[in-house]
Coordinates of C-alpha atoms in Angstrom, one line a residue:
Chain A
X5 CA -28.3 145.1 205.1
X6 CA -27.5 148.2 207.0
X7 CA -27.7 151.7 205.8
X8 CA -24.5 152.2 204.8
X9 CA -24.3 149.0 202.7
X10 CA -27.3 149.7 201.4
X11 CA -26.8 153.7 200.2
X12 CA -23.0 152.2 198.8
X13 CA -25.2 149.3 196.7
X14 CA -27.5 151.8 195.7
X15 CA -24.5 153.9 194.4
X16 CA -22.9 151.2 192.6
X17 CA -26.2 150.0 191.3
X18 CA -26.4 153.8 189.8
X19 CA -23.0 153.8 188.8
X20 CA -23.4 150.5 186.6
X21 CA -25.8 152.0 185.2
X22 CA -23.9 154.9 183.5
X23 CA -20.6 153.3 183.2
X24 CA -21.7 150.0 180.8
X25 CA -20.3 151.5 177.8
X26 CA -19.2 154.9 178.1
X27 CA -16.0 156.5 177.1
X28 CA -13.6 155.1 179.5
X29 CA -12.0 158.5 180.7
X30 CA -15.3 159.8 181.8
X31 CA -16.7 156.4 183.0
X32 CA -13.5 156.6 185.6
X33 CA -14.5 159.9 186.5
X34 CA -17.6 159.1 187.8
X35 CA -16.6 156.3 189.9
X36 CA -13.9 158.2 191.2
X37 CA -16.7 161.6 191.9
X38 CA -19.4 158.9 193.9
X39 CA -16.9 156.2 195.3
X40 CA -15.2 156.2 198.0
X41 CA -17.5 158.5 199.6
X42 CA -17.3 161.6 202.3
X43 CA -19.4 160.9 205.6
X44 CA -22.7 160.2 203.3
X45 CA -24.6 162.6 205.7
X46 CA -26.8 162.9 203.0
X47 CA -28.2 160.2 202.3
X48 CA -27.8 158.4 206.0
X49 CA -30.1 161.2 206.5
X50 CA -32.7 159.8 203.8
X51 CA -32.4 156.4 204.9
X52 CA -33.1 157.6 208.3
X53 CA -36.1 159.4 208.0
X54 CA -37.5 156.9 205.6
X55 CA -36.8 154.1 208.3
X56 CA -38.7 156.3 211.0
X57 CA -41.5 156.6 208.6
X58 CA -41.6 152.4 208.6
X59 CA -39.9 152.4 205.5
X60 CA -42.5 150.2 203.3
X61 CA -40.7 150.5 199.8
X62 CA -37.2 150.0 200.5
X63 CA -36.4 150.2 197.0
X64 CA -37.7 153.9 196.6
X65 CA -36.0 154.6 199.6
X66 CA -32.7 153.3 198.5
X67 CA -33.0 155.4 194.9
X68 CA -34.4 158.1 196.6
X69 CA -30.8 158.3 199.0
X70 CA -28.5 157.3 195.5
X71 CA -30.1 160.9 193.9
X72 CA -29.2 163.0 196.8
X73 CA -25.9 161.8 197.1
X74 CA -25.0 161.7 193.3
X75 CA -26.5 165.4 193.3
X76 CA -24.0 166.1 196.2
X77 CA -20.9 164.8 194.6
X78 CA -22.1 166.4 191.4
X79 CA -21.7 169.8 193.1
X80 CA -18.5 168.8 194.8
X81 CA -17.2 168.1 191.4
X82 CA -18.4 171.5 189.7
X83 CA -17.7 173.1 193.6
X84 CA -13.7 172.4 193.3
X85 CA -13.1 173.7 189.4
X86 CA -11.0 176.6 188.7
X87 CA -13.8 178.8 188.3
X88 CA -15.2 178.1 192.2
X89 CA -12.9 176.9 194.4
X90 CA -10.0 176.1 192.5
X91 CA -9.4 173.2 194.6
X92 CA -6.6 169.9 193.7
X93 CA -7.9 167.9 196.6
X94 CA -11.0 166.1 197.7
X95 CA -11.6 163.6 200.5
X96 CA -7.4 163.8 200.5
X97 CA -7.1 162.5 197.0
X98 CA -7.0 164.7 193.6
X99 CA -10.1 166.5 193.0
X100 CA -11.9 165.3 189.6
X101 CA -10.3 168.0 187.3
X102 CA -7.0 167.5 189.1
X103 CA -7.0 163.9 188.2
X104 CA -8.8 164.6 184.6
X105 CA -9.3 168.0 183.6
X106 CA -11.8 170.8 183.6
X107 CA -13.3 169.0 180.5
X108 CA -14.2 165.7 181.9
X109 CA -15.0 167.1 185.0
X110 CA -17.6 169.0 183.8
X111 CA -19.1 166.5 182.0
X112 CA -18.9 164.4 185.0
X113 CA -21.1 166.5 187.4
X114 CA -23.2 166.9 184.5
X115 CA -24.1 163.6 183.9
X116 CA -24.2 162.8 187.7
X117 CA -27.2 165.1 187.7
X118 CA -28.7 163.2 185.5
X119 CA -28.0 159.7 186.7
X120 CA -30.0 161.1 190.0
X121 CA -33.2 162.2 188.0
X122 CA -33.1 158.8 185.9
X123 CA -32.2 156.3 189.1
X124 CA -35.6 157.9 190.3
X125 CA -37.6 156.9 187.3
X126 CA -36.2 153.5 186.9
X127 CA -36.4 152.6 190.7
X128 CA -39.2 153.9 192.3
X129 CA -42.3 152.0 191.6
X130 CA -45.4 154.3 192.8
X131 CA -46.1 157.0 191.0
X132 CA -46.8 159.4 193.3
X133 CA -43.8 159.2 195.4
X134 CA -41.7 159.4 191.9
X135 CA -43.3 162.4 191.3
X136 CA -43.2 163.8 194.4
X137 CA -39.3 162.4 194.9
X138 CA -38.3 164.3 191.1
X139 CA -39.8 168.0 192.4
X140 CA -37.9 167.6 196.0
X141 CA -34.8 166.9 194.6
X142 CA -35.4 169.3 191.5
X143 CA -35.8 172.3 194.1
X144 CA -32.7 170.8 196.6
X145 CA -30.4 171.3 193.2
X146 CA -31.6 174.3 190.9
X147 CA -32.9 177.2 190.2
X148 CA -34.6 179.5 192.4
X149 CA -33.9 177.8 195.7
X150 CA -31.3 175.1 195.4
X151 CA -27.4 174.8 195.6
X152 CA -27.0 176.3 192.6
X153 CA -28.6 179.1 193.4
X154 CA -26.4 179.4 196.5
X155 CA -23.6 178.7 194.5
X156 CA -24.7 181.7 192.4
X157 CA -24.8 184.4 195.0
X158 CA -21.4 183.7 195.3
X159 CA -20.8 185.5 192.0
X160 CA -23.1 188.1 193.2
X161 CA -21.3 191.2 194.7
X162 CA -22.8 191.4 197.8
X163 CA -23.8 188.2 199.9
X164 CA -26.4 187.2 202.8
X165 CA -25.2 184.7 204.9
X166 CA -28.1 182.6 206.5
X167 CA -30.0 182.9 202.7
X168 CA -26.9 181.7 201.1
X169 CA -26.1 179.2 203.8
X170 CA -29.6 178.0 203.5
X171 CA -29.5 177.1 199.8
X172 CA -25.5 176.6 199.4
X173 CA -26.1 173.4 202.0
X174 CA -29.5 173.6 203.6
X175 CA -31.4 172.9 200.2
X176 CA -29.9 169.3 200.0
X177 CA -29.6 168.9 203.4
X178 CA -33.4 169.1 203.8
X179 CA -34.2 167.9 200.2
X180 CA -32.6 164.4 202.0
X181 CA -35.0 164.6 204.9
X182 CA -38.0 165.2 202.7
X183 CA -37.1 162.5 200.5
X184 CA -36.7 160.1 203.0
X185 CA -40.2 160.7 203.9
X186 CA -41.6 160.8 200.2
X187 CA -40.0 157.2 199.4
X188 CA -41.7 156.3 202.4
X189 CA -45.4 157.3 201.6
X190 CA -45.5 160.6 203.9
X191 CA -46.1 163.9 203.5
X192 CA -42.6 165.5 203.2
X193 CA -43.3 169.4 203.3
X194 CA -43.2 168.8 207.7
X195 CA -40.0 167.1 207.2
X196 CA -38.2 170.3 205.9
X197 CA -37.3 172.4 209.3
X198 CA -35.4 169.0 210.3
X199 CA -33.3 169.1 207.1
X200 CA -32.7 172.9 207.2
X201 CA -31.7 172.5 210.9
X202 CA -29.3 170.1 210.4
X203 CA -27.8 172.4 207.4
X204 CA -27.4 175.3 209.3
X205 CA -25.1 173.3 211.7
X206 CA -23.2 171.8 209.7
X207 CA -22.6 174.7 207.7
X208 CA -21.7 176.6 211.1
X209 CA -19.4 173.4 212.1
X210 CA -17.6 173.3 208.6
X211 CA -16.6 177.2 209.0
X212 CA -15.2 176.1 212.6
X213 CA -13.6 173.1 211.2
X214 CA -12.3 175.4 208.3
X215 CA -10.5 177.9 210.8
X216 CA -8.9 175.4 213.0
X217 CA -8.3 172.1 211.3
X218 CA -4.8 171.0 209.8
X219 CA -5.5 169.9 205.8
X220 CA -4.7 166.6 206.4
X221 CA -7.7 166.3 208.7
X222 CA -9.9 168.1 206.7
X223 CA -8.8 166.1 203.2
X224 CA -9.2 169.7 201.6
X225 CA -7.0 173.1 201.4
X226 CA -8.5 175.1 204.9
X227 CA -8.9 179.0 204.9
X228 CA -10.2 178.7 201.6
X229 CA -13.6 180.7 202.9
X230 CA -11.0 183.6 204.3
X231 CA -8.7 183.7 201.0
X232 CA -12.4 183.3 199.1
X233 CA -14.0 186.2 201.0
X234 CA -17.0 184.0 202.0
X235 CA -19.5 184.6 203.8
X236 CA -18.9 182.3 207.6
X237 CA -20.1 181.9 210.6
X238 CA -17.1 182.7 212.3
X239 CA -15.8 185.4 210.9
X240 CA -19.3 187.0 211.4
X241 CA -20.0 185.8 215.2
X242 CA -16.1 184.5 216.3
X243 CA -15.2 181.0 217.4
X244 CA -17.6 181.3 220.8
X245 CA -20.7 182.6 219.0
X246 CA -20.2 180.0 216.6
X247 CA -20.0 177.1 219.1
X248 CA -22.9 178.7 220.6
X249 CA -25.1 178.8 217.6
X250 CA -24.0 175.1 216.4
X251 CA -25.2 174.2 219.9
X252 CA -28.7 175.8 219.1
X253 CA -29.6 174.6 215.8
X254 CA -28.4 170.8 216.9
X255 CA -31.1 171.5 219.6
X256 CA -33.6 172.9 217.0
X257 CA -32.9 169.9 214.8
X258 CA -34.5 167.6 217.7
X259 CA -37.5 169.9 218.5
X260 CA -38.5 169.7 214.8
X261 CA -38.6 166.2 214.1
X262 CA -42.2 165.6 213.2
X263 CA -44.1 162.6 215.0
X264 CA -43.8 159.7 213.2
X265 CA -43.6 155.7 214.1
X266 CA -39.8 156.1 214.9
X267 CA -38.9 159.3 216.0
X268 CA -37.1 158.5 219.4
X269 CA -34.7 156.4 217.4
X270 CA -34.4 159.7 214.9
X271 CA -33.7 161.9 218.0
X272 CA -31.0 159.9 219.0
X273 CA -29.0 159.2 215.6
X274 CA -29.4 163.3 214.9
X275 CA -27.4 163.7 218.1
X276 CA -25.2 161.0 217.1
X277 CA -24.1 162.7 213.5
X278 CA -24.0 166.1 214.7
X279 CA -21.5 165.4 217.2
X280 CA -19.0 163.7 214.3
X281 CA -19.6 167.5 212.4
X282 CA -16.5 168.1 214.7
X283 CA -13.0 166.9 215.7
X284 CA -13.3 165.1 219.0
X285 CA -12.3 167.6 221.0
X286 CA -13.9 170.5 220.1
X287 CA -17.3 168.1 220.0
X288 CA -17.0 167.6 223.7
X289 CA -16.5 171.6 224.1
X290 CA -19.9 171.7 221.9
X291 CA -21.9 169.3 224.1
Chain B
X26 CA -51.4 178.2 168.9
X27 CA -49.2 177.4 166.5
X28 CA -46.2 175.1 167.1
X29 CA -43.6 178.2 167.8
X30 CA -45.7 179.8 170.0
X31 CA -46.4 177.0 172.0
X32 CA -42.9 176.2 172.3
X33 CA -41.7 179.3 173.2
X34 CA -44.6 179.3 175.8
X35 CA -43.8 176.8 177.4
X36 CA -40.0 177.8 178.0
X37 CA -41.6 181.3 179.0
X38 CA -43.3 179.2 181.6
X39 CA -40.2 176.9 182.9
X40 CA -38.0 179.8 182.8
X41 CA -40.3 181.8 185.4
X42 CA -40.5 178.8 187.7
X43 CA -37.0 178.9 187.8
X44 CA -36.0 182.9 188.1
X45 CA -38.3 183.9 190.7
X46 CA -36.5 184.5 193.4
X47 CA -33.2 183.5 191.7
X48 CA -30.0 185.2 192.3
X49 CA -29.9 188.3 189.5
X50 CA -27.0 187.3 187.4
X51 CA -28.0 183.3 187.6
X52 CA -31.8 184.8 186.7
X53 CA -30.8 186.8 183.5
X54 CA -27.4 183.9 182.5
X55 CA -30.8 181.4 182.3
X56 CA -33.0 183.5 180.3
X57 CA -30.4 184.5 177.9
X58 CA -29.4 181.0 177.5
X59 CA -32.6 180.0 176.5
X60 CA -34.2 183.1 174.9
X61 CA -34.2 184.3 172.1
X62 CA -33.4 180.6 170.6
X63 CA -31.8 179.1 167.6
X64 CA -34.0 177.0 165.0
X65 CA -35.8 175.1 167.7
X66 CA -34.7 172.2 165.5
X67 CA -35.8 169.1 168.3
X68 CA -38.7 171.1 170.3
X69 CA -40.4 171.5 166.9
X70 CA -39.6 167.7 166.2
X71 CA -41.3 166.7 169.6
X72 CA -44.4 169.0 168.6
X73 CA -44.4 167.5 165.0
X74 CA -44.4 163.9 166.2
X75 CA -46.5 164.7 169.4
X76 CA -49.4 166.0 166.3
X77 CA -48.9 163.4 164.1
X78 CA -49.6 160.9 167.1
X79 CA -53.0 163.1 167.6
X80 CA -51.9 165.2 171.0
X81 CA -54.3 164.1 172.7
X82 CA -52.7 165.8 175.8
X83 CA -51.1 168.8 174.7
X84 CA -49.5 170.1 178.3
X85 CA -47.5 166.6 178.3
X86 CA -45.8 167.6 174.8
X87 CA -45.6 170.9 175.6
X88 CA -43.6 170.1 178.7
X89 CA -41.4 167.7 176.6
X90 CA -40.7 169.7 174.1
X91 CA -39.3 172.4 176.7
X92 CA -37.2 170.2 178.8
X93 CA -35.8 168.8 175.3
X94 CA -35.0 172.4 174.3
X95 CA -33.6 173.0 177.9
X96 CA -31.2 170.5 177.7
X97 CA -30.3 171.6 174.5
X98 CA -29.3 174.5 175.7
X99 CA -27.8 173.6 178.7
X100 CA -25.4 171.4 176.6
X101 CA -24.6 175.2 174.4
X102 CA -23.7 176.5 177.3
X103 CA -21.6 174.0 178.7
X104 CA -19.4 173.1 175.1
X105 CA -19.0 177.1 174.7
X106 CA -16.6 177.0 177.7
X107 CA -13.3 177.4 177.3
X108 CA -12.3 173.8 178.8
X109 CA -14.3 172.7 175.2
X110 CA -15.2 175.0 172.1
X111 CA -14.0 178.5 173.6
X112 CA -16.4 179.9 171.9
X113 CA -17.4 183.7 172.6
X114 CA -20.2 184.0 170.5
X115 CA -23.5 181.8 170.3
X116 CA -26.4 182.4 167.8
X117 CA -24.6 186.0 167.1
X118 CA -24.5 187.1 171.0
X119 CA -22.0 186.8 173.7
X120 CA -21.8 183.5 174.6
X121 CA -22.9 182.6 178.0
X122 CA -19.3 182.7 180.0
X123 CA -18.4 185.6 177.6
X124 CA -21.3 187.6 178.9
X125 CA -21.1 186.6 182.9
X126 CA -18.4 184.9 183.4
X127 CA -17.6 181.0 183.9
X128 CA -18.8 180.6 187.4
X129 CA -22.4 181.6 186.1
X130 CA -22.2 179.8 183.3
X131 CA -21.1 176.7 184.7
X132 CA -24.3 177.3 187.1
X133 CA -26.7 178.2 184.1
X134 CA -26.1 174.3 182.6
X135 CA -26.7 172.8 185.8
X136 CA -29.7 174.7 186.5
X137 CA -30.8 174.3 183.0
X138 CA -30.4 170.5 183.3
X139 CA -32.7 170.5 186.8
X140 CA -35.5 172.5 185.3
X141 CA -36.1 170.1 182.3
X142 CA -36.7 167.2 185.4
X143 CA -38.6 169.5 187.2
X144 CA -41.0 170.5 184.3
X145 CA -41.6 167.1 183.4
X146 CA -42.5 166.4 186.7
X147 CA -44.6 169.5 187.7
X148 CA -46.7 169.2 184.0
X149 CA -47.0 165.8 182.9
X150 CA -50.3 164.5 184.3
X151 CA -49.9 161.0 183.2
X152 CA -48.1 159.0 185.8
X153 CA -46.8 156.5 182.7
X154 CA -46.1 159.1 179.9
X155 CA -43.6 160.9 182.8
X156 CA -41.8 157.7 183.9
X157 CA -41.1 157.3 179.8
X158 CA -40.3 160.8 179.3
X159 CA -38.0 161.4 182.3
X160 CA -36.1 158.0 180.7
X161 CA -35.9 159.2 177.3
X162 CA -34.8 162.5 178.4
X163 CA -31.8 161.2 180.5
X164 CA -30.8 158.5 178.0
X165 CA -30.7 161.5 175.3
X166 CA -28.1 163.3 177.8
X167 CA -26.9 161.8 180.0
X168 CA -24.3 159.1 180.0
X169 CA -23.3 156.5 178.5
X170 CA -25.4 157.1 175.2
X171 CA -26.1 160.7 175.7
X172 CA -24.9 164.0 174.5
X173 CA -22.5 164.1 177.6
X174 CA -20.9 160.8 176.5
X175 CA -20.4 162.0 172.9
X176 CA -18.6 165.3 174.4
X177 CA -16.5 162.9 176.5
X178 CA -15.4 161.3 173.4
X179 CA -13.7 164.6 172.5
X180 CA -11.4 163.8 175.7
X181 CA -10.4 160.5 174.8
X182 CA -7.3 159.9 172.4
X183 CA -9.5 158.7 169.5
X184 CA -12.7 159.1 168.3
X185 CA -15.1 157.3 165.4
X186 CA -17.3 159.6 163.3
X187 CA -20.3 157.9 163.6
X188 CA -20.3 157.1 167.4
X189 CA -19.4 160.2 168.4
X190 CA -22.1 161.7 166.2
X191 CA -24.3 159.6 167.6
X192 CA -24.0 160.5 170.7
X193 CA -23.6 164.2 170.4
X194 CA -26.2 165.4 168.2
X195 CA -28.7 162.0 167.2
X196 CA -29.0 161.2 171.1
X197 CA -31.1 164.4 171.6
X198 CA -32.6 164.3 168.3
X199 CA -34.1 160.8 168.9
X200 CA -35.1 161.9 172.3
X201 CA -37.3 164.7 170.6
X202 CA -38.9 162.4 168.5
X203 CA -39.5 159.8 171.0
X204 CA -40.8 162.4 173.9
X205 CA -43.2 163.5 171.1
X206 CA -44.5 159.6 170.8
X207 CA -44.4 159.2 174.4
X208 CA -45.8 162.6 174.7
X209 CA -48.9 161.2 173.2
X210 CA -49.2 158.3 174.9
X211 CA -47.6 156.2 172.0
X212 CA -44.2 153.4 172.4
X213 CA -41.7 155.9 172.0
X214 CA -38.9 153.0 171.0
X215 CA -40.1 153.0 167.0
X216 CA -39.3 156.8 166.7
X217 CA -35.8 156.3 167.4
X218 CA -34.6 155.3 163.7
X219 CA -36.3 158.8 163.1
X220 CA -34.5 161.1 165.1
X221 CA -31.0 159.7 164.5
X222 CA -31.3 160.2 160.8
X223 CA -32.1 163.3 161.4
X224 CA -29.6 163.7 163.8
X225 CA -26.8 162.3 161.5
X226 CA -28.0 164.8 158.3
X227 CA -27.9 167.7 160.9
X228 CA -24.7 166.8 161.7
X229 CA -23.3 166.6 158.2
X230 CA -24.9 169.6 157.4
X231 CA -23.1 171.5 160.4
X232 CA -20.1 169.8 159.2
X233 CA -20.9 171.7 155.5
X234 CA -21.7 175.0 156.9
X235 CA -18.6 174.9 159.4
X236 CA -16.7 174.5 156.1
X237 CA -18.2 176.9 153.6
X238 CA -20.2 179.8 155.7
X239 CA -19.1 183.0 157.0
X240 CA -19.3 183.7 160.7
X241 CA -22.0 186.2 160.6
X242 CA -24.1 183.5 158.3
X243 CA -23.7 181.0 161.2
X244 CA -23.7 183.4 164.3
X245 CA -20.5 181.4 166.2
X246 CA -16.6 180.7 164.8
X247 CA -16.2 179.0 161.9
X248 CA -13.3 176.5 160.8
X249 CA -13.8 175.4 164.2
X250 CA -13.7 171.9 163.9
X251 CA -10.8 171.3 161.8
X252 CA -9.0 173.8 164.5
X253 CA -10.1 171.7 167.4
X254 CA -9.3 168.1 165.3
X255 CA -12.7 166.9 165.5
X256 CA -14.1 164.3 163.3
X257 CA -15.9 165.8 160.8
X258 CA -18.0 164.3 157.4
X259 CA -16.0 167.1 154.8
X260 CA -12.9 165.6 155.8
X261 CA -13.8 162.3 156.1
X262 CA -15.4 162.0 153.1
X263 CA -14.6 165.5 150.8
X264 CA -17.9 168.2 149.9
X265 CA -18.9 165.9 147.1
X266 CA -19.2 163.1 149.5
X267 CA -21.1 164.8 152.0
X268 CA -23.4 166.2 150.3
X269 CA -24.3 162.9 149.3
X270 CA -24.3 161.2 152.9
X271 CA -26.6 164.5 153.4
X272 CA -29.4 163.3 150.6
X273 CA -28.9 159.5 151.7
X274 CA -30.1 160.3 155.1
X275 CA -32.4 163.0 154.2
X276 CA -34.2 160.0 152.4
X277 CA -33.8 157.6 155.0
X278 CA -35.9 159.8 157.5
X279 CA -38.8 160.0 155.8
X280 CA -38.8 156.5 155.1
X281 CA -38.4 155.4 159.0
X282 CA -41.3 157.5 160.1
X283 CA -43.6 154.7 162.0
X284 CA -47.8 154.4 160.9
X285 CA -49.4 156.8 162.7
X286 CA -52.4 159.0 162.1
X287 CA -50.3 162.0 160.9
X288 CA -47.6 160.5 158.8
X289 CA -48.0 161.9 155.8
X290 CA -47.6 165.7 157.2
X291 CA -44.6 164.5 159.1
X292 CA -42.8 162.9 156.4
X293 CA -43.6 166.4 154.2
X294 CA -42.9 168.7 158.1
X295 CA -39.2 166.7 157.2
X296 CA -37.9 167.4 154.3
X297 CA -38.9 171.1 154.7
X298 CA -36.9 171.2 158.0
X299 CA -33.6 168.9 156.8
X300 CA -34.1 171.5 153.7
X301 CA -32.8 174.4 156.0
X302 CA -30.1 172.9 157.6
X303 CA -28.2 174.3 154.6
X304 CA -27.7 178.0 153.5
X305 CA -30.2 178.3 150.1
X306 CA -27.9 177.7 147.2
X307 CA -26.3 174.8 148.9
X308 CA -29.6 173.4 149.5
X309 CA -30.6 173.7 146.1
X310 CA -27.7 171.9 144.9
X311 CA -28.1 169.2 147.9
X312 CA -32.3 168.6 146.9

């Protein structure tokens, strides 16, 4: 099976899981917060590194990309409520309070947080990559370092960007690298530049994509940073800076990919995803 | 150390890991969620069942018994908000998104929910006792038979008593008592019957006190139950009735507690604790 079928089995396999008798309004929920999906950067990314690293337990490596993408829609869920974003729309449908209130979605990203920790312990055999696979996505999510934390220097008056871009979308970002390597046997502390890399672009590509797309493109309200007072990219270097700093940290994201059995193939798919970060033609203007 | 101590300890301890470094408001939302505490009702259950199973490894049920009371409190935070209880005041304080908003306290659940994974994982030696405890923890929570499913219940058009009680308050009960079994290395399963009695008799009790206390007695709202149209054992079954479900379960608890080499102090650890889930007079009446 290919990646993609294999991170949507993994999903539905999780899904199964927490959906066989639960209370039919949230059971839909969750479905509807994990399935159908965004880009699945996230856990492409897992699947990715874990293949470069040979891959040997394709089971832990398959868990291992289910929790960082369940942990991802968990924040998008809790991202888009009243007291964030305030956002009706998601991947161009209703957003999960939209469709079924604050309540429900609530309890949704809640219990999609901990669907991720328990996949891990029912699907990863070895011990020490469990272990190892529960503190990496542990510090991708919470408190000190993880999207919540980023999320919470948004209700902080005053904010930094790179240190809350690096938590806000960096955390997970490189929480999927280094668990790609951890399901895979290896070390996964080298594997963390690569993640945080390919964070800081996208992050830097979704404040371009915010200024410039048209909603329908985006499958989300745009200028919600501007009307938000975020913290972006191009607000704080303009449209060319920006283009010029995405260009640098794609280039970064390369350089850092630790030697491993498979890293030429990595090379090449990390320049492959970072182009899609963009519409078409600004991509080419990025190249 | 004495139980207490070690309980409060070891939340000293997660709570650090977790607010060093951590964006100020999201620091002191997490320590005020968690500190100073309530009863300590299912940490003290874990310690209880952890001794009477000999603790031979005391970090493991220290760990347990904190990620137990983490969740717990996570779940306080979250059912305060004003999508569920509205609820200003907890344990006689501000409630979380009273005192900081609910942006922060949306945050201070999630974050609560990662750090009882993440202690687990950093303090359980025992490769076996953390792959139990991790499951035990996420069945207790998460859903469908966790204390997330049973506050999903509140969103459907009906409820039943008993399921929903189930869920909501015996889920995370019965995972105290079990993460104290596994805790010490024993088959968690056979403590299940334990914690759900005690579960249901806390929650008829609640449902008593809701009825008959003053706010100031019970540190939150009172009446709030009938307010909100929630199943409850007073209306279900009258005071008279309760009270009686109360003694029936009281009784069944202590007569589920598995051989083990501390049964006898458990069984007596019981009916002093189930004894103060009622103000004094009541509980005279009730013994």
């Amino acid at each position: 099976m290919d990646a993609a079928g294999r991170i949507e089995t993994a999903l539905e396999l999780a899904l199964a899981t927490a959906r066989d008798g639960c209370p039919p309004r949230l059971g839909a929920a969750l479905r509807d917060a994990v399935i159908p999906g965004g880009a699945r950067l996230r856990p492409r990314l897992t699947l990715a590194v874990a293949f470069a690293c040979a891959d040997d337990q394709p089971a832990a490596a398959d868990a291992a990309a289910a929790a960082i993408e369940l942990l991802h829609c968990a924040s998008l869920v809790h991202d888009d409520m009243p007291c964030f974003d305030d956002a009706t729309l998601r991947r161009g449908r209703p957003s999960i309070h939209a469709a079924y209130g604050e309540n429900v979605a609530l309890l949704t990203g809640d219990a999609l947080i901990v669907l991720a920790f328990s996949e891990l312990a029912r699907r990863v055999a070895d011990p020490v990559r469990l272990r190892r696979l529960i503190g990496i996505v542990a510090d991708a999510v919470g408190a000190p370092n993880g999207i919540v934390a980023g999320q919470a220097q948004e209700c902080e008056p005053s904010i930094g960007l790179s240190d809350y871009h690096r938590r806000k979308t960096g955390s997970l970002i490189s929480g999927a690298t280094m668990a790609g390597a951890a399901a895979a046997g290896f070390e996964p502390e080298p594997w963390r530049a690569l993640g945080m890399a390919i964070g800081e672009a996208y992050q830097v590509a979704d404040d371009i994509r915010d200024l410039v797309c048209e909603p329908a493109e985006l499958g989300k309200p745009v200028g919600r940073d501007a009307a938000l007072g975020r913290p972006s990219a191009t607000r704080e270097f303009g449209m060319v800076g920006a283009m010029d700093r995405l260009r640098v940290l794609v280039a970064r994201a390369v350089d850092v990919v630790p030697v491993c059995p498979g890293d030429a193939m990595l090379k090449a798919m990390i320049l492959r995803e970072t182009r899609k970060f963009l519409p078409a033609e600004l991509a080419a203007e990025a190249a």
